[in-house]
């Protein structure tokens, strides 16, 4: 049985027998699915789970079908409800005490490939341990484990996503406390992991602007809305800042976008009531 988190990152394998796998056959299957080599290695981050616990946990999950772009193992099950890293973390933790790294016998694998695969498995083990530590209310300790996992496997998107989301959360706390310099520092680290992160770029734009760095803030707002043109929260945030800083025409353009896109937005309607049409100023 297998669990696919976010499409390709984690497999749980039922049974305690060593996994026997032909590396050439595996690589052939990867080529057929047009997966990058990094994904092929990451797909081999197997964990073995106690059979009865895993069977109970996967009860009712939809079966894979031939059109699913997944490499399949014994009786695979696709967890399409695991559509976010947060959902996935809770799900993994629910059976974590029954899960250990799998012992695999891989025929035809080179020493270099075996070394790379070993690092992948170690990274996955550390990552799952980080989830456990985080659920035990030790976010700092968990973050250190996520960083270790990322160091071993820096191309893994899930590891980077976990790090990015937790940095953004800490930056949000700093922003609310008006510790703008600390918020900016944390957001720079977050964006190093996921440069196109919408929440990180949004908070960075607000942080820069509200700290008095208006030009830099506007630049980040512009990049954000270019990448996410229908992100109405970004338009609304920018509209409010432009309207309160003497640029009513630009601010109104963004406000009109929000009202056209989400006519019942309370925040947008509230902002609209503060505008004096004849003077084009904010009350």
PDB file of N, CA and C in Angstrom, residues 20-33 40 71-72 106-109:
ATOM      1  N   UNK A  20      12.046  -5.472  -2.620  1.00  0.00           N
ATOM      2  CA  UNK A  20      12.940  -5.883  -3.699  1.00  0.00           C
ATOM      3  C   UNK A  20      12.560  -5.097  -4.953  1.00  0.00           C
ATOM      4  N   UNK A  21      13.532  -4.393  -5.485  1.00  0.00           N
ATOM      5  CA  UNK A  21      13.259  -3.484  -6.594  1.00  0.00           C
ATOM      6  C   UNK A  21      14.383  -3.552  -7.608  1.00  0.00           C
ATOM      7  N   UNK A  22      14.012  -3.608  -8.869  1.00  0.00           N
ATOM      8  CA  UNK A  22      14.990  -3.544  -9.952  1.00  0.00           C
ATOM      9  C   UNK A  22      15.183  -2.082 -10.340  1.00  0.00           C
ATOM     10  N   UNK A  23      16.377  -1.565 -10.103  1.00  0.00           N
ATOM     11  CA  UNK A  23      16.641  -0.159 -10.423  1.00  0.00           C
ATOM     12  C   UNK A  23      16.464   0.145 -11.906  1.00  0.00           C
ATOM     13  N   UNK A  24      16.973  -0.657 -12.831  1.00  0.00           N
ATOM     14  CA  UNK A  24      16.748  -0.360 -14.255  1.00  0.00           C
ATOM     15  C   UNK A  24      15.263  -0.311 -14.611  1.00  0.00           C
ATOM     16  N   UNK A  25      14.479  -1.228 -14.064  1.00  0.00           N
ATOM     17  CA  UNK A  25      13.044  -1.223 -14.353  1.00  0.00           C
ATOM     18  C   UNK A  25      12.382   0.028 -13.782  1.00  0.00           C
ATOM     19  N   UNK A  26      12.816   0.401 -12.599  1.00  0.00           N
ATOM     20  CA  UNK A  26      12.275   1.598 -11.976  1.00  0.00           C
ATOM     21  C   UNK A  26      12.591   2.832 -12.817  1.00  0.00           C
ATOM     22  N   UNK A  27      13.845   2.929 -13.269  1.00  0.00           N
ATOM     23  CA  UNK A  27      14.241   4.074 -14.081  1.00  0.00           C
ATOM     24  C   UNK A  27      13.475   4.111 -15.401  1.00  0.00           C
ATOM     25  N   UNK A  28      13.225   2.941 -15.963  1.00  0.00           N
ATOM     26  CA  UNK A  28      12.453   2.878 -17.205  1.00  0.00           C
ATOM     27  C   UNK A  28      11.056   3.438 -16.992  1.00  0.00           C
ATOM     28  N   UNK A  29      10.445   3.049 -15.872  1.00  0.00           N
ATOM     29  CA  UNK A  29       9.107   3.542 -15.558  1.00  0.00           C
ATOM     30  C   UNK A  29       9.122   5.059 -15.347  1.00  0.00           C
ATOM     31  N   UNK A  30      10.151   5.554 -14.706  1.00  0.00           N
ATOM     32  CA  UNK A  30      10.290   6.998 -14.511  1.00  0.00           C
ATOM     33  C   UNK A  30      10.372   7.711 -15.857  1.00  0.00           C
ATOM     34  N   UNK A  31      11.160   7.155 -16.772  1.00  0.00           N
ATOM     35  CA  UNK A  31      11.300   7.756 -18.101  1.00  0.00           C
ATOM     36  C   UNK A  31       9.970   7.756 -18.844  1.00  0.00           C
ATOM     37  N   UNK A  32       9.199   6.684 -18.695  1.00  0.00           N
ATOM     38  CA  UNK A  32       7.902   6.604 -19.362  1.00  0.00           C
ATOM     39  C   UNK A  32       6.951   7.690 -18.871  1.00  0.00           C
ATOM     40  N   UNK A  33       7.079   8.050 -17.597  1.00  0.00           N
ATOM     41  CA  UNK A  33       6.206   9.063 -17.015  1.00  0.00           C
ATOM     42  C   UNK A  33       6.776  10.473 -17.138  1.00  0.00           C
ATOM     43  N   UNK A  40      12.561  10.850  -9.277  1.00  0.00           N
ATOM     44  CA  UNK A  40      12.752   9.404  -9.229  1.00  0.00           C
ATOM     45  C   UNK A  40      13.426   9.000  -7.927  1.00  0.00           C
ATOM     46  N   UNK A  71       4.063   6.214 -10.171  1.00  0.00           N
ATOM     47  CA  UNK A  71       4.709   4.913 -10.188  1.00  0.00           C
ATOM     48  C   UNK A  71       4.028   4.071  -9.128  1.00  0.00           C
ATOM     49  N   UNK A  72       3.538   2.904  -9.489  1.00  0.00           N
ATOM     50  CA  UNK A  72       2.719   2.130  -8.582  1.00  0.00           C
ATOM     51  C   UNK A  72       3.500   0.958  -7.997  1.00  0.00           C
ATOM     52  N   UNK A 106      17.900  -3.450  -3.701  1.00  0.00           N
ATOM     53  CA  UNK A 106      17.735  -2.851  -5.022  1.00  0.00           C
ATOM     54  C   UNK A 106      18.778  -3.427  -5.965  1.00  0.00           C
ATOM     55  N   UNK A 107      18.315  -4.180  -6.923  1.00  0.00           N
ATOM     56  CA  UNK A 107      19.210  -4.818  -7.885  1.00  0.00           C
ATOM     57  C   UNK A 107      19.612  -3.833  -8.972  1.00  0.00           C
ATOM     58  N   UNK A 108      20.909  -3.843  -9.327  1.00  0.00           N
ATOM     59  CA  UNK A 108      21.383  -3.047 -10.451  1.00  0.00           C
ATOM     60  C   UNK A 108      21.645  -1.599 -10.139  1.00  0.00           C
ATOM     61  N   UNK A 109      21.698  -1.216  -8.867  1.00  0.00           N
ATOM     62  CA  UNK A 109      21.925   0.184  -8.526  1.00  0.00           C
ATOM     63  C   UNK A 109      23.421   0.419  -8.330  1.00  0.00           C
TER      64      UNK A 109
END
